[in-house]
CSV table of C-alpha atoms and ligand atoms in Angstrom, one decimal:
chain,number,residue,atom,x,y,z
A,110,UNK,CA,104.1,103.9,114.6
A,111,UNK,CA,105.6,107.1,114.0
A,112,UNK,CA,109.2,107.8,113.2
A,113,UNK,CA,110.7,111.6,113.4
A,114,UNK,CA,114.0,112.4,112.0
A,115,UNK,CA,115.3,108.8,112.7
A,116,UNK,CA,119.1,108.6,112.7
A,117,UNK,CA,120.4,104.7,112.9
A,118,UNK,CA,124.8,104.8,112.9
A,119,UNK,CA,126.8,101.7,113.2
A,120,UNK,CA,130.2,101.0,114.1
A,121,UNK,CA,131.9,102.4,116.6
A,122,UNK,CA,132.8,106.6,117.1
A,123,UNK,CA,136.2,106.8,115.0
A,124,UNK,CA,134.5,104.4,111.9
A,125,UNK,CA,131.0,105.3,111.9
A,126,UNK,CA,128.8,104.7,108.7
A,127,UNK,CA,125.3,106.3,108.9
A,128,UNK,CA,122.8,104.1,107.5
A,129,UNK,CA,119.6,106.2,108.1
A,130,UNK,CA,119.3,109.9,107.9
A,131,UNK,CA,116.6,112.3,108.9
A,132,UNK,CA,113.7,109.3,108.2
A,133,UNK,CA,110.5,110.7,109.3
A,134,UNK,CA,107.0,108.5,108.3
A,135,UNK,CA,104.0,107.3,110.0
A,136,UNK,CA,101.6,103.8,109.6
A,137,UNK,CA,98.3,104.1,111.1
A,138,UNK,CA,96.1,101.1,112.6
A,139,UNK,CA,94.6,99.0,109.8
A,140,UNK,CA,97.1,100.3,107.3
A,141,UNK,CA,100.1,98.7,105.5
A,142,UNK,CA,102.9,101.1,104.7
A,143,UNK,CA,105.5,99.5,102.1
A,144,UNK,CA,109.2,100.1,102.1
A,145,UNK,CA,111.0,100.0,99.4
A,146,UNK,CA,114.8,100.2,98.4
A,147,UNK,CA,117.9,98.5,97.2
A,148,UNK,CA,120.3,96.4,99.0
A,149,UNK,CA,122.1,98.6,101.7
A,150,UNK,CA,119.7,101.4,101.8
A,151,UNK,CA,118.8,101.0,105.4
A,152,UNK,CA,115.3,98.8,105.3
A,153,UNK,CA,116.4,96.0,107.8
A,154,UNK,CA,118.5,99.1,110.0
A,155,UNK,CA,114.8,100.7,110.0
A,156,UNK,CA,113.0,97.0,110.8
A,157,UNK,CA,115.7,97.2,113.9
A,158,UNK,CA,115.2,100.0,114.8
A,159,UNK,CA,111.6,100.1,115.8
A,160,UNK,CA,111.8,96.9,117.4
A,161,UNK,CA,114.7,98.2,119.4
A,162,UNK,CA,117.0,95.9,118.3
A,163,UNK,CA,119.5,98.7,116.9
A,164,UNK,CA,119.8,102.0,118.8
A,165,UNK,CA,118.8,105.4,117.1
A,166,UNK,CA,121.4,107.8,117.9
A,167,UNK,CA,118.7,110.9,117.1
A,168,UNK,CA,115.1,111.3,116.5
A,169,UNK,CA,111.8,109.7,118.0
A,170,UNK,CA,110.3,106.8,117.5
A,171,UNK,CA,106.4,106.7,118.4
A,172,UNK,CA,104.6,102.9,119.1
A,173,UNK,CA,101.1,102.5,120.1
A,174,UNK,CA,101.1,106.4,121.9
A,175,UNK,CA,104.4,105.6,123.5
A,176,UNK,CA,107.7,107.4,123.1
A,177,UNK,CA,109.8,104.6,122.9
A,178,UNK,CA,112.8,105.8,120.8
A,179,UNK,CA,114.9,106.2,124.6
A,180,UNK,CA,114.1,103.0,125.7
A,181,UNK,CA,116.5,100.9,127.1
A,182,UNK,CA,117.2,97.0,127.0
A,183,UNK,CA,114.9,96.2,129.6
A,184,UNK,CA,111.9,98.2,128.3
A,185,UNK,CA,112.0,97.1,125.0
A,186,UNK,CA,112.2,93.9,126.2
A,187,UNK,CA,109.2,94.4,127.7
A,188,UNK,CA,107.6,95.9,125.3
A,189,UNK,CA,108.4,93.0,123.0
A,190,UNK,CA,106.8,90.9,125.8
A,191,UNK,CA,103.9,92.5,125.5
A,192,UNK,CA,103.4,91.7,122.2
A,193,UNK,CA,102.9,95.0,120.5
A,194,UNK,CA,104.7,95.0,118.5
A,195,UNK,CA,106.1,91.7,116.3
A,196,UNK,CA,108.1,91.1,113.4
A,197,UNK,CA,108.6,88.4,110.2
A,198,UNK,CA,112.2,87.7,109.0
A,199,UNK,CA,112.8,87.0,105.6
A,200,UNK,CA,114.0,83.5,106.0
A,201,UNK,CA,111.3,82.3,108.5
A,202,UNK,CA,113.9,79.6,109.9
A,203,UNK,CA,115.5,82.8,111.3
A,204,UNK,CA,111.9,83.4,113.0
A,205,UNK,CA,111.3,80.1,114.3
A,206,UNK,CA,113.2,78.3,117.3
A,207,UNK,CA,114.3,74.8,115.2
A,208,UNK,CA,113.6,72.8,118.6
A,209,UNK,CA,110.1,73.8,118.7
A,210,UNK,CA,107.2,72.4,117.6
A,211,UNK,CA,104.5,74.5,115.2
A,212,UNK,CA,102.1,74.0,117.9
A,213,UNK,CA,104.5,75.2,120.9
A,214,UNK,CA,106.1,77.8,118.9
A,215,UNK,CA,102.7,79.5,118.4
A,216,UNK,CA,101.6,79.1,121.9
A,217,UNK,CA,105.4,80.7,122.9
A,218,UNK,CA,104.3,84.1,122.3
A,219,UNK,CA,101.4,83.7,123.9
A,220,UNK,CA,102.1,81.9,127.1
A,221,UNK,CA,105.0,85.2,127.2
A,222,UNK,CA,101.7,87.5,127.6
A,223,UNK,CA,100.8,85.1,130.4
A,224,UNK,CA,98.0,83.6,128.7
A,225,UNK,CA,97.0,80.3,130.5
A,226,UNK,CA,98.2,76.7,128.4
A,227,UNK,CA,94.8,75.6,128.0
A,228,UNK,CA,93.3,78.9,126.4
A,229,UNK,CA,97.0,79.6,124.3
A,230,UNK,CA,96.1,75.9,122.9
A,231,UNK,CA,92.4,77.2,122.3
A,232,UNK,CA,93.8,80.2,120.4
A,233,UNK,CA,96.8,78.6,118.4
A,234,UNK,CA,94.1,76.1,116.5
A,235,UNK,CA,91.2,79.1,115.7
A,236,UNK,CA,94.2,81.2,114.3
A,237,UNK,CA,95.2,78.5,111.7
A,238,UNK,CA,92.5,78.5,109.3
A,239,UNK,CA,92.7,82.2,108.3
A,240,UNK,CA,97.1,81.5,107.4
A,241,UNK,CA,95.7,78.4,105.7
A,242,UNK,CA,97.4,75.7,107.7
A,243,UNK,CA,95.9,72.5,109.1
A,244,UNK,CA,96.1,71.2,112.3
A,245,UNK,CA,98.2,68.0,111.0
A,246,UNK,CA,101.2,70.3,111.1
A,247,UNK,CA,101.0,71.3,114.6
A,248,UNK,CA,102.9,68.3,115.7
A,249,UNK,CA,106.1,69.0,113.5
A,250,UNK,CA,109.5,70.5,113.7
A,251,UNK,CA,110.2,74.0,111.4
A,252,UNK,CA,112.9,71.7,109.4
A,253,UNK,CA,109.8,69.4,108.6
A,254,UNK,CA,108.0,71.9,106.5
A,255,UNK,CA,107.8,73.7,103.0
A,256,UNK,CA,109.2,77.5,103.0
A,257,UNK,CA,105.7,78.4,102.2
A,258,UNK,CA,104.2,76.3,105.0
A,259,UNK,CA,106.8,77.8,107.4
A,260,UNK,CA,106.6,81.5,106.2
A,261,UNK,CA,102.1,81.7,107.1
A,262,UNK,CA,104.2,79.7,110.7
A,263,UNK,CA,105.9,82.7,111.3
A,264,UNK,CA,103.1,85.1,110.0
A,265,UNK,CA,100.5,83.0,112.7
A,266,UNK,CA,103.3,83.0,115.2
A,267,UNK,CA,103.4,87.2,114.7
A,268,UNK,CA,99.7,87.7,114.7
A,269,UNK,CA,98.1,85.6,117.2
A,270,UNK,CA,98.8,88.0,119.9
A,271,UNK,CA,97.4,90.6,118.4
A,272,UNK,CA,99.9,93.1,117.5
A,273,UNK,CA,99.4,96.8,117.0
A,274,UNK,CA,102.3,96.7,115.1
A,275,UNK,CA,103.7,94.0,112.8
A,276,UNK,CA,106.9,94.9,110.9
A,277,UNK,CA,107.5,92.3,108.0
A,278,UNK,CA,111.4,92.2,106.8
A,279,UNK,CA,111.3,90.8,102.8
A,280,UNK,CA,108.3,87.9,104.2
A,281,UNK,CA,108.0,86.6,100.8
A,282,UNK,CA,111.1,87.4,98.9
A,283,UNK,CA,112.5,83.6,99.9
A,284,UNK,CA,109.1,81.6,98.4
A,285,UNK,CA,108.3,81.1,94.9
A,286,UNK,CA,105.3,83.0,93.1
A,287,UNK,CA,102.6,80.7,94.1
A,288,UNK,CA,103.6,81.0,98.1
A,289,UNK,CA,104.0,85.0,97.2
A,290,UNK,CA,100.9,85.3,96.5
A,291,UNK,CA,99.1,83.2,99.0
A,292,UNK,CA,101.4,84.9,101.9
A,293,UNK,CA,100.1,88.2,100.2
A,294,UNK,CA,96.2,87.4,99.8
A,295,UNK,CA,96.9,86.2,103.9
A,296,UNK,CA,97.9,89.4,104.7
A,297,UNK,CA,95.6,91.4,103.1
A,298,UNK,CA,93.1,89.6,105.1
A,299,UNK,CA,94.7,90.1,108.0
A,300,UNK,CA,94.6,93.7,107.5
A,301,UNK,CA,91.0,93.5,108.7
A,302,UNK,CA,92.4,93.3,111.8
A,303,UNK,CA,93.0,96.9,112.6
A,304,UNK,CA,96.6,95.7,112.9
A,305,UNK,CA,99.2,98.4,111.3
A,306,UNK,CA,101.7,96.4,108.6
A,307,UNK,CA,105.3,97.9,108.1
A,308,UNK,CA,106.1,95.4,104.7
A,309,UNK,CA,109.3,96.0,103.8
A,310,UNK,CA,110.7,94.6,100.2
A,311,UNK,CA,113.5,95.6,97.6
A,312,UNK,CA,110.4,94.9,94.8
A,313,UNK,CA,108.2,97.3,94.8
A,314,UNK,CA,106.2,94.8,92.6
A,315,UNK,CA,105.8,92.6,95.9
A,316,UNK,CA,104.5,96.0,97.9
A,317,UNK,CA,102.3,97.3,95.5
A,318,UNK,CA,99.4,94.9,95.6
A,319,UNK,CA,98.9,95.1,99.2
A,320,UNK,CA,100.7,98.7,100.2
A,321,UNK,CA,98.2,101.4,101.2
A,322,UNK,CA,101.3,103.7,101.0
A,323,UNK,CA,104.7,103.5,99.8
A,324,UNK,CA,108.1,105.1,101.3
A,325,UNK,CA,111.2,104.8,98.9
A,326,UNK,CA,114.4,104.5,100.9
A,327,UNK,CA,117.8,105.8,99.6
A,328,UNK,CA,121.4,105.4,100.9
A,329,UNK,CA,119.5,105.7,104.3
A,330,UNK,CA,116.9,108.6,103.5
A,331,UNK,CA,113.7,108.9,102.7
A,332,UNK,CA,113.1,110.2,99.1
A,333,UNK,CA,109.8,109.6,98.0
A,334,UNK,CA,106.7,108.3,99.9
A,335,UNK,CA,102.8,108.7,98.9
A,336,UNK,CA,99.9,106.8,98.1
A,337,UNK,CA,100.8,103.3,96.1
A,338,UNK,CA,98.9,104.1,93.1
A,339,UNK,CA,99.9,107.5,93.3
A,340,UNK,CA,103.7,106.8,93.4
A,341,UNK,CA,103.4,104.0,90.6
A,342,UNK,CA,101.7,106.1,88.0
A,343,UNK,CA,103.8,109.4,88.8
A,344,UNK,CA,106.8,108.8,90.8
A,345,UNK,CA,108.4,112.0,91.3
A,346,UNK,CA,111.8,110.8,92.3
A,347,UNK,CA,114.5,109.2,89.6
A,348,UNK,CA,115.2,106.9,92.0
A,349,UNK,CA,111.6,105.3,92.4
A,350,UNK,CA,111.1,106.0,88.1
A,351,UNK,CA,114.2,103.5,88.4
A,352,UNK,CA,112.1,100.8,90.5
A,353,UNK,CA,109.5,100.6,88.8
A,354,UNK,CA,111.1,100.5,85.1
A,355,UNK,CA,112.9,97.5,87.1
A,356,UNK,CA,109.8,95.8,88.4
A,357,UNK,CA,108.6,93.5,85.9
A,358,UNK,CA,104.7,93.6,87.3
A,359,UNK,CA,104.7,96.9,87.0
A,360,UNK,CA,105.8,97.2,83.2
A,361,UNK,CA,103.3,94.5,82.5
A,362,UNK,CA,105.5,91.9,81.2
A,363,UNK,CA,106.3,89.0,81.9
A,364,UNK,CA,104.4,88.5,84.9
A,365,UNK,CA,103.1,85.9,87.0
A,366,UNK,CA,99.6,85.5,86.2
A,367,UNK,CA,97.8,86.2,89.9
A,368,UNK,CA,100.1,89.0,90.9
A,369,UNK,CA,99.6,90.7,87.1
A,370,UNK,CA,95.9,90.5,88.2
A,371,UNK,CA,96.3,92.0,91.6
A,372,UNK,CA,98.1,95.0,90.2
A,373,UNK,CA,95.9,95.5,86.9
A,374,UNK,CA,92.9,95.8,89.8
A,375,UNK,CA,95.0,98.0,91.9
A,376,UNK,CA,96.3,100.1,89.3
A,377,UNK,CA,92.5,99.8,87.8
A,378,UNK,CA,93.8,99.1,83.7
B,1010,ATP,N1,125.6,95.5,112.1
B,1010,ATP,C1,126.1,96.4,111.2
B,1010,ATP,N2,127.2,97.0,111.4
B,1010,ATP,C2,127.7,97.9,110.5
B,1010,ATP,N3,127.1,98.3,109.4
B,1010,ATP,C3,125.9,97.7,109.1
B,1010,ATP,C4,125.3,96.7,110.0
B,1010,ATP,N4,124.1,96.3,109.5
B,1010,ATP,C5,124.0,97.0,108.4
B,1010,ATP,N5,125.0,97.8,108.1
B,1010,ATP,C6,125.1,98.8,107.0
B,1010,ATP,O1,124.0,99.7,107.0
B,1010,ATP,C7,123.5,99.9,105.7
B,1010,ATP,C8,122.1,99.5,105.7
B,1010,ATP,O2,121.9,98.1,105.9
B,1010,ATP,P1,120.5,97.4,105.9
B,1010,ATP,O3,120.8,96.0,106.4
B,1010,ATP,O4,119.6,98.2,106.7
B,1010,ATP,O5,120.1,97.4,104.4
B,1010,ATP,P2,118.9,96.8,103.6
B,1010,ATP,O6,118.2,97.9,102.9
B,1010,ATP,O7,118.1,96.0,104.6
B,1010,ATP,O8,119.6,95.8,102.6
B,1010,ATP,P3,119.1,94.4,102.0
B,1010,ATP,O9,118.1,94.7,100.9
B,1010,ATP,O10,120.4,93.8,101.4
B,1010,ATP,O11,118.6,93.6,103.1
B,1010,ATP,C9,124.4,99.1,104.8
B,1010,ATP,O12,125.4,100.0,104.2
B,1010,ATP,C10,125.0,98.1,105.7
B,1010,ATP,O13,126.3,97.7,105.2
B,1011,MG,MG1,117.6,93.9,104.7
């Protein structure tokens, strides 16, 4: 994906707040780009945008070669079809239809591609094993499992049709530290895939284990971006020198004991 002088405004031409502002960055196949910022500073308006659920008033937006920053509706409905691009809300009930079964809401996503029942079926069980689920669950409603359980539901539901593009909205800012980190070690495998992660989190703590890069979003703009271990050993902005003095992984304190581990390896001390 590749985003040129995005511009998102909401509200209506007389009262119209500007929540993104000249945001230009890129995430390349097989990489996870992180997004970071505080409440309000236009991560969800950016998660929207690409999957063409809010309109950008200027600027391009580039998925998978195409030039879909025009599209209307119907195309991006299409597009969404297609299964290109796919996204994980924060609170995964948001992501998953309460009516539906594991097992059908896996298969939905599939069977919208056209994919045949028996073969969607086929695919839905070899997927579990790599988001650590068993098959026991397949027969349940969302309402019937743990956050954690239905959180690697919505990351399965996201990945099985193999995305180019998967944009995550806070995925594990909802579960406690032992589902954070399982969630995270899933999708670092996952990476594997060639697929191109958009993780989106107001911690950069959360980010940094798994982040090839980092963007740092500011009252809707872009102030900082660079390589993760780059930007966490010499952030150049006040803003992101403000992050990380607030994340406590990143001070070394207090820390939960697996994600202290993942960030002393990443940060190589
Ligand atoms: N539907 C909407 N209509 C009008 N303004 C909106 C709408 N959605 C978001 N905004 C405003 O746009 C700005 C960016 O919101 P956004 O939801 O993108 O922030 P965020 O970084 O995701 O915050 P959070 O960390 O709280 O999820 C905020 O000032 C917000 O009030
Ligand atoms: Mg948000």
């Amino acid at each position: 994906m590749e985003l040129t002088d995005l511009e998102v405004h909401y509200g209506s031409r007389r009262r119209r707040h500007r929540a993104l502002h000249g945001v230009s960055l890129s995430v390349a196949p097989g990489e996870t780009l992180g997004v970071i910022g505080e409440t309000g500073s236009g991560k969800s308006t950016l998660a929207r945008a690409a999957l063409g659920l809010v309109r950008a008033s200027a600027g391009s937006i580039r998925i998978a070669g195409e030039e879909v920053g025009a599209y209307d509706h119907r195309q991006w409905r299409a597009l969404r079809r297609r299964g290109v691009v796919q996204y994980v809300f924060q609170d995964p009930l948001r992501s998953l239809d309460p009516d539906l079964t594991i097992e059908e809401s896996l298969a939905e996503p599939l069977l919208i591609q056209g994919v045949a029942h028996g073969e969607a079926a086929r695919r839905v069980r070899s997927f579990l094993p790599r988001v650590r689920l068993s098959e026991d669950l397949l027969g349940r409603l969302p309402g019937e499992l743990s956050g954690g359980q239905r959180q690697r539901v919505s990351v399965a539901r996201a990945l099985v049709t193999d995305p180019k593009l998967v944009i995550l909205d806070e995925p594990v800012s909802a579960l406690d530290s032992a589902n954070r980190v399982q969630v995270l070690e899933i999708l670092k495998e996952l990476r594997a895939t060639g697929v191109a992660l958009v993780f989106i989190s107001h911690d950069l703590g959360s980010v940094a284990g798994i982040a090839d890069r980092v963007a740092v979003l500011y009252r809707g703009e872009l102030v900082e971006s660079g390589e993760t271990r780059d930007l966490v050993r010499d952030p150049r902005h006040p803003y992101t020198r403000l992050l990380i003095g607030s994340a406590p992984t990143l001070r070394g304190a207090a820390a939960d004991g697996a994600e202290r581990e993942a960030l002393r390896a990443l940060l190589h001390v």
